[in-house]
Amino acid sequence: MPFTGSVQFPLTGGDGEWTVDAAVEDGGVRVSLTTPAGLGGGGGFLDHPSCALTFRADGSGGLACDEEPAAPDSGGIVVHLLELDGDDATVAAALG
C-alpha cells in the first residue's frame, strides 16, 4: 500500500476485520492496529525499509530489521515497510 503522509486500511481475516493505521513521522512510519473488536491491537515504529512488525495471536510480537519477514502465524499480522522517501512510504500487511 503506497501512501503519502498517513493512511488507514482494513485487513479482513477469519476473525474479522482489523484496521491498520500508518503515518510517516520522524523519519519512519508509525503503525497502530485495531482488532476486530475495536480494541488496540499493538503497534510500533518502522525506522527504515526492511523493518517489519510481527504480532502473534497470543499477544506477543516484535520488530525485526534487515531480514526477510516471516509469514504471519494463524491469527497474527505482519506489517513490513518496503519503501520510505520523505513523506512517501509503501507498507505491506498480511494476516495469518
N, CA, C and O atoms as a MOPAC input file, in Angstrom:
PM7 MOZYME 1SCF
protein

 N      0.84700 1    -1.17100 1     0.00000 1
 C      0.00000 1     0.00000 1     0.00000 1
 C      0.89700 1     1.23900 1     0.00000 1
 O      1.44600 1     1.58800 1     1.04500 1
 N      1.05700 1     1.90300 1    -1.12700 1
 C      1.80600 1     3.16400 1    -1.14500 1
 C      0.92300 1     4.29500 1    -0.61300 1
 O     -0.28500 1     4.31000 1    -0.85000 1
 N      1.53200 1     5.23900 1     0.10400 1
 C      0.76900 1     6.36700 1     0.62800 1
 C      1.69400 1     7.55000 1     0.90000 1
 O      2.91600 1     7.40900 1     0.94900 1
 N      1.08800 1     8.70300 1     1.07300 1
 C      1.79300 1     9.92700 1     1.44600 1
 C      1.19700 1    10.42300 1     2.74100 1
 O     -0.02200 1    10.54700 1     2.85400 1
 N      2.03600 1    10.71000 1     3.72200 1
 C      1.56300 1    11.24000 1     4.99600 1
 C      1.01800 1    10.16400 1     5.90900 1
 O      1.73100 1     9.67100 1     6.78200 1
 N     -0.25300 1     9.78800 1     5.71700 1
 C     -0.85500 1     8.75400 1     6.55500 1
 C     -1.93900 1     8.02000 1     5.77600 1
 O     -2.46400 1     8.50600 1     4.77400 1
 N     -2.25100 1     6.82700 1     6.28100 1
 C     -3.26700 1     6.01000 1     5.62700 1
 C     -3.91500 1     5.11000 1     6.67800 1
 O     -3.30100 1     4.76700 1     7.68900 1
 N     -5.15700 1     4.74100 1     6.42000 1
 C     -5.86100 1     3.76000 1     7.23700 1
 C     -6.49400 1     2.77400 1     6.26900 1
 O     -7.15400 1     3.17300 1     5.31000 1
 N     -6.28900 1     1.46000 1     6.52700 1
 C     -6.87900 1     0.47300 1     5.64000 1
 C     -7.25300 1    -0.78100 1     6.41800 1
 O     -6.65200 1    -1.07800 1     7.45100 1
 N     -8.25600 1    -1.52500 1     5.92000 1
 C     -8.70600 1    -2.74400 1     6.60000 1
 C     -7.93100 1    -3.96700 1     6.12500 1
 O     -7.43600 1    -4.01000 1     4.99800 1
 N     -7.83700 1    -4.95300 1     7.00300 1
 C     -7.34400 1    -6.29700 1     6.67200 1
 C     -8.39700 1    -7.27100 1     7.17500 1
 O     -8.70800 1    -7.29000 1     8.36600 1
 N     -8.94100 1    -8.07000 1     6.28600 1
 C    -10.00200 1    -8.99000 1     6.67600 1
 C     -9.46700 1   -10.41100 1     6.73800 1
 O     -8.81400 1   -10.88900 1     5.81000 1
 N     -9.75500 1   -11.07100 1     7.84500 1
 C     -9.33600 1   -12.45500 1     8.04300 1
 C    -10.45700 1   -13.26200 1     8.65600 1
 O    -11.59000 1   -12.79300 1     8.75800 1
 N    -10.14000 1   -14.46700 1     9.06100 1
 C    -11.12800 1   -15.37100 1     9.63200 1
 C    -11.74600 1   -14.86700 1    10.92100 1
 O    -12.86800 1   -15.24500 1    11.25800 1
 N    -11.01700 1   -14.00100 1    11.66300 1
 C    -11.52800 1   -13.47100 1    12.92500 1
 C    -12.27500 1   -12.15200 1    12.75600 1
 O    -12.80100 1   -11.61300 1    13.72900 1
 N    -12.32700 1   -11.62400 1    11.52900 1
 C    -12.98400 1   -10.35000 1    11.28700 1
 C    -12.03400 1    -9.35500 1    10.67000 1
 O    -10.98700 1    -9.72400 1    10.13800 1
 N    -12.40400 1    -8.09100 1    10.74300 1
 C    -11.63200 1    -7.04200 1    10.08700 1
 C    -10.76100 1    -6.27200 1    11.07300 1
 O    -11.26600 1    -5.68100 1    12.02800 1
 N     -9.47700 1    -6.28100 1    10.84100 1
 C     -8.51300 1    -5.46000 1    11.57500 1
 C     -8.36700 1    -4.12900 1    10.83700 1
 O     -8.65100 1    -4.05100 1     9.64200 1
 N     -7.92900 1    -3.08800 1    11.53500 1
 C     -7.63300 1    -1.81200 1    10.90200 1
 C     -6.16800 1    -1.49400 1    11.13400 1
 O     -5.67000 1    -1.58600 1    12.25600 1
 N     -5.47800 1    -1.11500 1    10.05500 1
 C     -4.08500 1    -0.70400 1    10.12000 1
 C     -4.03300 1     0.80100 1     9.88800 1
 O     -4.53100 1     1.29300 1     8.87500 1
 N     -3.43100 1     1.53400 1    10.82200 1
 C     -3.16300 1     2.96200 1    10.66300 1
 C     -1.66000 1     3.11200 1    10.52300 1
 O     -0.90500 1     2.58000 1    11.33600 1
 N     -1.21600 1     3.83500 1     9.49600 1
 C      0.21400 1     4.06200 1     9.28800 1
 C      0.42400 1     5.53400 1     8.97100 1
 O     -0.32400 1     6.11900 1     8.18700 1
 N      1.45000 1     6.13700 1     9.58300 1
 C      1.74000 1     7.54800 1     9.36200 1
 C      3.24900 1     7.76600 1     9.31000 1
 O      3.99400 1     7.26600 1    10.15200 1
 N      3.68200 1     8.52300 1     8.30200 1
 C      5.08900 1     8.88300 1     8.20400 1
 C      5.35100 1     9.99200 1     9.21100 1
 O      4.68600 1    11.02700 1     9.19700 1
 N      6.33900 1     9.76300 1    10.09500 1
 C      6.70800 1    10.77900 1    11.08400 1
 C      8.12400 1    10.52800 1    11.58100 1
 O      8.54800 1     9.37900 1    11.70300 1
 N      8.84200 1    11.57900 1    11.86200 1
 C     10.17100 1    11.48900 1    12.46500 1
 C     11.10800 1    10.52300 1    11.74100 1
 O     11.85700 1     9.79300 1    12.39000 1
 N     11.07900 1    10.50700 1    10.40100 1
 C     11.99300 1     9.66700 1     9.64700 1
 C     11.64000 1     8.19600 1     9.60300 1
 O     12.51300 1     7.36800 1     9.34300 1
 N     10.38500 1     7.84400 1     9.84800 1
 C      9.94800 1     6.45000 1     9.79700 1
 C      8.44700 1     6.38500 1     9.64800 1
 O      7.80700 1     7.37400 1     9.28900 1
 N      7.88700 1     5.23000 1     9.92200 1
 C      6.43900 1     5.03000 1     9.82700 1
 C      5.92600 1     4.46200 1    11.14100 1
 O      6.37500 1     3.40800 1    11.59100 1
 N      4.98000 1     5.17300 1    11.75300 1
 C      4.31700 1     4.71700 1    12.98000 1
 C      3.11000 1     3.87900 1    12.57500 1
 O      2.28700 1     4.32200 1    11.77400 1
 N      3.00100 1     2.67400 1    13.12200 1
 C      1.91400 1     1.75100 1    12.79400 1
 C      1.11200 1     1.46700 1    14.05600 1
 O      1.68100 1     1.20600 1    15.11500 1
 N     -0.22500 1     1.52000 1    13.93700 1
 C     -1.14300 1     1.14300 1    15.01700 1
 C     -2.18800 1     0.19600 1    14.44200 1
 O     -2.64800 1     0.36800 1    13.31400 1
 N     -2.55300 1    -0.80100 1    15.23300 1
 C     -3.54700 1    -1.78000 1    14.80500 1
 C     -4.76300 1    -1.72600 1    15.71700 1
 O     -4.65000 1    -1.47500 1    16.91700 1
 N     -5.92700 1    -1.96700 1    15.12600 1
 C     -7.16600 1    -2.08500 1    15.88300 1
 C     -7.75100 1    -3.45900 1    15.58500 1
 O     -7.86800 1    -3.84900 1    14.42300 1
 N     -8.11900 1    -4.19200 1    16.63200 1
 C     -8.64900 1    -5.54600 1    16.48400 1
 C    -10.07100 1    -5.51900 1    15.94100 1
 O    -10.70500 1    -4.46400 1    15.92500 1
 N    -10.58600 1    -6.67400 1    15.49300 1
 C    -11.97900 1    -6.73500 1    15.03200 1
 C    -12.97500 1    -6.29600 1    16.10700 1
 O    -14.07500 1    -5.85200 1    15.77900 1
 N    -12.60900 1    -6.41300 1    17.37800 1
 C    -13.49400 1    -5.99000 1    18.46700 1
 C    -13.39000 1    -4.49400 1    18.74500 1
 O    -14.06600 1    -3.98100 1    19.63600 1
 N    -12.53400 1    -3.77900 1    17.97400 1
 C    -12.38800 1    -2.34300 1    18.15500 1
 C    -11.37200 1    -1.95500 1    19.20800 1
 O    -11.27400 1    -0.78000 1    19.56200 1
 N    -10.61200 1    -2.91600 1    19.72100 1
 C     -9.60400 1    -2.65000 1    20.74700 1
 C     -8.23800 1    -2.44600 1    20.11200 1
 O     -8.00300 1    -2.87500 1    18.98300 1
 N     -7.33400 1    -1.78900 1    20.84000 1
 C     -5.96900 1    -1.61400 1    20.37000 1
 C     -5.29800 1    -2.96200 1    20.20600 1
 O     -5.35600 1    -3.80300 1    21.10300 1
 N     -4.66000 1    -3.17000 1    19.06300 1
 C     -4.03900 1    -4.45300 1    18.77600 1
 C     -2.53600 1    -4.39300 1    18.70400 1
 O     -1.89900 1    -5.33400 1    18.23100 1
 N     -1.94900 1    -3.28800 1    19.17100 1
 C     -0.49400 1    -3.16000 1    19.13800 1
 C     -0.05500 1    -2.12800 1    18.13000 1
 O     -0.87100 1    -1.49900 1    17.45700 1
 N      1.23200 1    -1.97000 1    18.03900 1
 C      1.79700 1    -1.01300 1    17.10500 1
 C      3.27900 1    -0.89800 1    17.31100 1
 O      3.87200 1    -1.59900 1    18.13200 1
 N      3.87200 1     0.00000 1    16.55100 1
 C      5.30400 1     0.20900 1    16.66500 1
 C      5.79200 1     1.19300 1    15.62800 1
 O      5.00200 1     1.78200 1    14.88900 1
 N      7.10900 1     1.36900 1    15.57800 1
 C      7.73800 1     2.34700 1    14.69500 1
 C      8.72400 1     1.63200 1    13.78900 1
 O      9.64200 1     0.96000 1    14.26000 1
 N      8.52900 1     1.78000 1    12.48900 1
 C      9.42100 1     1.20700 1    11.48500 1
 C     10.34400 1     2.32300 1    11.01800 1
 O      9.89800 1     3.24800 1    10.34000 1
 N     11.63700 1     2.25100 1    11.37300 1
 C     12.50400 1     3.39000 1    11.10600 1
 C     13.27700 1     3.32300 1     9.80600 1
 O     13.94100 1     4.29600 1     9.44900 1
 N     13.21900 1     2.21700 1     9.08400 1
 C     13.79800 1     2.17400 1     7.74600 1
 C     13.26000 1     0.97700 1     6.97000 1
 O     12.80500 1    -0.00600 1     7.55400 1
 N     13.32300 1     1.08000 1     5.62500 1
 C     12.84600 1    -0.04200 1     4.81800 1
 C     13.55900 1    -1.32500 1     5.22500 1
 O     14.73100 1    -1.31600 1     5.60200 1
 N     12.85200 1    -2.37900 1     5.14100 1
 C     13.25800 1    -3.73400 1     5.52400 1
 C     12.92200 1    -4.04200 1     6.97300 1
 O     13.25000 1    -5.12600 1     7.45500 1
 N     12.27300 1    -3.11700 1     7.68800 1
 C     11.81200 1    -3.40000 1     9.05100 1
 C     10.38500 1    -3.95300 1     8.98700 1
 O      9.58500 1    -3.55200 1     8.14200 1
 N     10.08900 1    -4.87800 1     9.89300 1
 C      8.75300 1    -5.47400 1     9.94200 1
 C      8.32700 1    -5.66400 1    11.39400 1
 O      9.12500 1    -6.06000 1    12.24300 1
 N      7.05800 1    -5.37500 1    11.66300 1
 C      6.44000 1    -5.64300 1    12.95800 1
 C      5.64900 1    -6.93600 1    12.85100 1
 O      4.88500 1    -7.13000 1    11.90500 1
 N      5.83500 1    -7.81400 1    13.82200 1
 C      5.11200 1    -9.07200 1    13.85700 1
 C      4.25300 1    -9.11100 1    15.11100 1
 O      4.74400 1    -8.86100 1    16.21200 1
 N      2.97200 1    -9.42400 1    14.94800 1
 C      2.04200 1    -9.56000 1    16.06100 1
 C      1.45400 1   -10.95800 1    15.98400 1
 O      0.94900 1   -11.36300 1    14.93800 1
 N      1.51700 1   -11.69300 1    17.07800 1
 C      1.00300 1   -13.05600 1    17.11800 1
 C     -0.35400 1   -13.09400 1    17.81600 1
 O     -0.69900 1   -12.18400 1    18.57000 1
 N     -1.10900 1   -14.13800 1    17.56300 1
 C     -2.44400 1   -14.28400 1    18.14500 1
 C     -2.40200 1   -14.29200 1    19.66900 1
 O     -3.37600 1   -13.88900 1    20.30500 1
 N     -1.28900 1   -14.74700 1    20.27900 1
 C     -1.20200 1   -14.79900 1    21.73800 1
 C     -0.83800 1   -13.45600 1    22.36800 1
 O     -0.68300 1   -13.36400 1    23.58500 1
 N     -0.70000 1   -12.40000 1    21.53400 1
 C     -0.39100 1   -11.06800 1    22.04900 1
 C      1.07800 1   -10.71800 1    22.02100 1
 O      1.43000 1    -9.56100 1    22.25100 1
 N      1.95000 1   -11.67300 1    21.74800 1
 C      3.37500 1   -11.37600 1    21.66900 1
 C      3.69500 1   -10.81200 1    20.28900 1
 O      2.84400 1   -10.80900 1    19.40000 1
 N      4.89600 1   -10.34700 1    20.12200 1
 C      5.30000 1    -9.81300 1    18.83800 1
 C      6.66600 1    -9.18600 1    18.94300 1
 O      7.34300 1    -9.30300 1    19.96400 1
 N      7.06500 1    -8.52200 1    17.88300 1
 C      8.35800 1    -7.89200 1    17.90400 1
 C      8.66700 1    -7.15600 1    16.62200 1
 O      7.88000 1    -7.16300 1    15.67500 1
 N      9.81600 1    -6.52500 1    16.60700 1
 C     10.31400 1    -5.75400 1    15.48000 1
 C     11.59300 1    -6.41400 1    14.99700 1
 O     12.46500 1    -6.74700 1    15.79900 1
 N     11.70800 1    -6.60200 1    13.69600 1
 C     12.94000 1    -7.13000 1    13.10300 1
 C     13.28200 1    -6.29300 1    11.87800 1
 O     12.39500 1    -5.90200 1    11.11800 1
 N     14.56100 1    -6.02400 1    11.68900 1
 C     15.02000 1    -5.25100 1    10.54100 1
 C     16.12300 1    -6.02000 1     9.82100 1
 O     16.82000 1    -6.84300 1    10.41300 1
 N     16.26200 1    -5.73100 1     8.53200 1
 C     17.33400 1    -6.29100 1     7.71200 1
 C     17.30000 1    -7.80700 1     7.60900 1
 O     18.33500 1    -8.45000 1     7.43900 1
 N     16.10300 1    -8.37400 1     7.71100 1
 C     15.92900 1    -9.80300 1     7.46400 1
 C     14.56900 1    -9.99700 1     6.82300 1
 O     13.67800 1    -9.16300 1     6.98400 1
 N     14.40900 1   -11.07300 1     6.11200 1
 C     13.14100 1   -11.36200 1     5.45900 1
 C     12.07000 1   -11.58700 1     6.52500 1
 O     12.24400 1   -12.44400 1     7.39200 1
 N     10.95100 1   -10.82700 1     6.48000 1
 C      9.92100 1   -11.04600 1     7.49800 1
 C      9.26400 1   -12.40500 1     7.33100 1
 O      9.02100 1   -12.86300 1     6.21500 1
 N      8.98500 1   -13.03100 1     8.44600 1
 C      8.30900 1   -14.32100 1     8.43500 1
 C      6.85000 1   -14.13500 1     8.05500 1
 O      6.28600 1   -13.05400 1     8.22800 1
 N      6.25400 1   -15.17700 1     7.54400 1
 C      4.81800 1   -15.15600 1     7.27400 1
 C      4.09300 1   -15.06600 1     8.61300 1
 O      4.57300 1   -15.60400 1     9.61100 1
 N      2.94100 1   -14.39400 1     8.64800 1
 C      2.22400 1   -14.28800 1     9.91600 1
 C      1.69900 1   -15.63600 1    10.39900 1
 O      1.27700 1   -16.47400 1     9.60200 1
 N      1.73200 1   -15.83300 1    11.72200 1
 C      1.13500 1   -17.01300 1    12.33400 1
 C     -0.37800 1   -16.94700 1    12.16200 1
 O     -0.92000 1   -15.87800 1    11.88000 1
 N     -1.05200 1   -18.05400 1    12.32400 1
 C     -2.50700 1   -18.06700 1    12.28700 1
 C     -3.03400 1   -17.11400 1    13.35800 1
 O     -2.70100 1   -17.25100 1    14.53600 1
 N     -3.85000 1   -16.15600 1    12.94900 1
 C     -4.38500 1   -15.17200 1    13.87700 1
 C     -3.46400 1   -13.99900 1    14.11300 1
 O     -3.80400 1   -13.10100 1    14.88300 1
 N     -2.29200 1   -13.97600 1    13.46500 1
 C     -1.32300 1   -12.89400 1    13.63500 1
 C     -1.26700 1   -11.97600 1    12.43200 1
 O     -1.93500 1   -12.20400 1    11.42300 1
 N     -0.45700 1   -10.93400 1    12.55400 1
 C     -0.30600 1    -9.92600 1    11.49600 1
 C      1.17200 1    -9.59500 1    11.36300 1
 O      1.89800 1    -9.55800 1    12.35600 1
 N      1.61700 1    -9.35300 1    10.12500 1
 C      2.94700 1    -8.81100 1     9.86200 1
 C      2.76600 1    -7.53800 1     9.03800 1
 O      2.05900 1    -7.54200 1     8.03000 1
 N      3.40900 1    -6.44300 1     9.46800 1
 C      3.41300 1    -5.18000 1     8.72400 1
 C      4.86600 1    -4.87700 1     8.38900 1
 O      5.70500 1    -4.77000 1     9.28400 1
 N      5.16600 1    -4.73600 1     7.09200 1
 C      6.52400 1    -4.61200 1     6.58900 1
 C      6.67600 1    -3.28200 1     5.85300 1
 O      5.87600 1    -2.97400 1     4.96900 1
 N      7.69500 1    -2.48800 1     6.20600 1
 C      7.99600 1    -1.24600 1     5.49400 1
 C      8.85000 1    -1.58500 1     4.28100 1
 O      9.97300 1    -2.07100 1     4.41700 1
 N      8.30900 1    -1.32400 1     3.09300 1
 C      9.01800 1    -1.64800 1     1.85800 1
 C      9.84100 1    -0.47500 1     1.33800 1
 O     10.97300 1    -0.66000 1     0.89000 1
 N      9.27600 1     0.73500 1     1.39600 1
 C      9.96200 1     1.92500 1     0.88500 1
 C      9.62500 1     3.12800 1     1.75600 1
 O      8.53100 1     3.22700 1     2.31100 1
 N     10.59600 1     4.04600 1     1.86400 1
 C     10.38400 1     5.29700 1     2.58300 1
 C     11.20700 1     6.37300 1     1.90200 1
 O     12.42700 1     6.25400 1     1.78800 1
 N     10.52900 1     7.43800 1     1.44200 1
 C     11.18100 1     8.55200 1     0.75400 1
 C     10.47900 1     9.83700 1     1.18200 1
 O      9.45200 1    10.20700 1     0.61400 1
 N     11.03300 1    10.51300 1     2.18100 1
 C     10.38500 1    11.72300 1     2.69000 1
 C      9.05800 1    11.37900 1     3.33800 1
 O      9.00600 1    10.60700 1     4.29600 1
 N      7.96600 1    11.96600 1     2.80200 1
 C      6.62700 1    11.69200 1     3.31600 1
 C      5.92200 1    10.57300 1     2.56400 1
 O      4.75700 1    10.28500 1     2.83700 1
 N      6.61800 1     9.93300 1     1.61300 1
 C      6.04300 1     8.84700 1     0.82700 1
 C      6.54900 1     7.51700 1     1.37200 1
 O      7.74500 1     7.35200 1     1.61500 1
 N      5.63200 1     6.57100 1     1.56400 1
 C      6.01700 1     5.26100 1     2.07700 1
 C      5.17100 1     4.18500 1     1.39600 1
 O      4.09300 1     4.45200 1     0.86600 1
 N      5.69800 1     2.96700 1     1.43000 1
 C      4.95900 1     1.79200 1     0.97400 1
 C      5.09100 1     0.72900 1     2.05700 1
 O      6.19700 1     0.36300 1     2.45600 1
 N      3.94500 1     0.23800 1     2.52500 1
 C      3.93300 1    -0.84100 1     3.50400 1
 C      3.15200 1    -2.01800 1     2.93000 1
 O      2.26100 1    -1.84900 1     2.09600 1
 N      3.50200 1    -3.20100 1     3.39100 1
 C      2.75400 1    -4.40900 1     3.08400 1
 C      2.26100 1    -4.96900 1     4.40300 1
 O      2.99300 1    -4.95000 1     5.39300 1
 N      1.03500 1    -5.46500 1     4.43800 1
 C      0.47400 1    -6.04100 1     5.65000 1
 C     -0.22900 1    -7.33400 1     5.28200 1
 O     -0.90200 1    -7.42300 1     4.25600 1
 N     -0.06300 1    -8.34200 1     6.14200 1
 C     -0.69000 1    -9.64000 1     5.88300 1
 C     -1.20000 1   -10.24100 1     7.18700 1
 O     -0.55400 1   -10.14500 1     8.23000 1
 N     -2.37300 1   -10.86200 1     7.10300 1
 C     -2.94300 1   -11.61600 1     8.21500 1
 C     -2.62000 1   -13.08700 1     8.05300 1
 O     -2.52200 1   -13.59700 1     6.93700 1
 N     -2.45500 1   -13.76300 1     9.18100 1
 C     -2.20700 1   -15.21100 1     9.12900 1
 C     -3.48800 1   -15.97600 1     9.25100 1
 O     -3.47700 1   -17.20700 1     9.22900 1

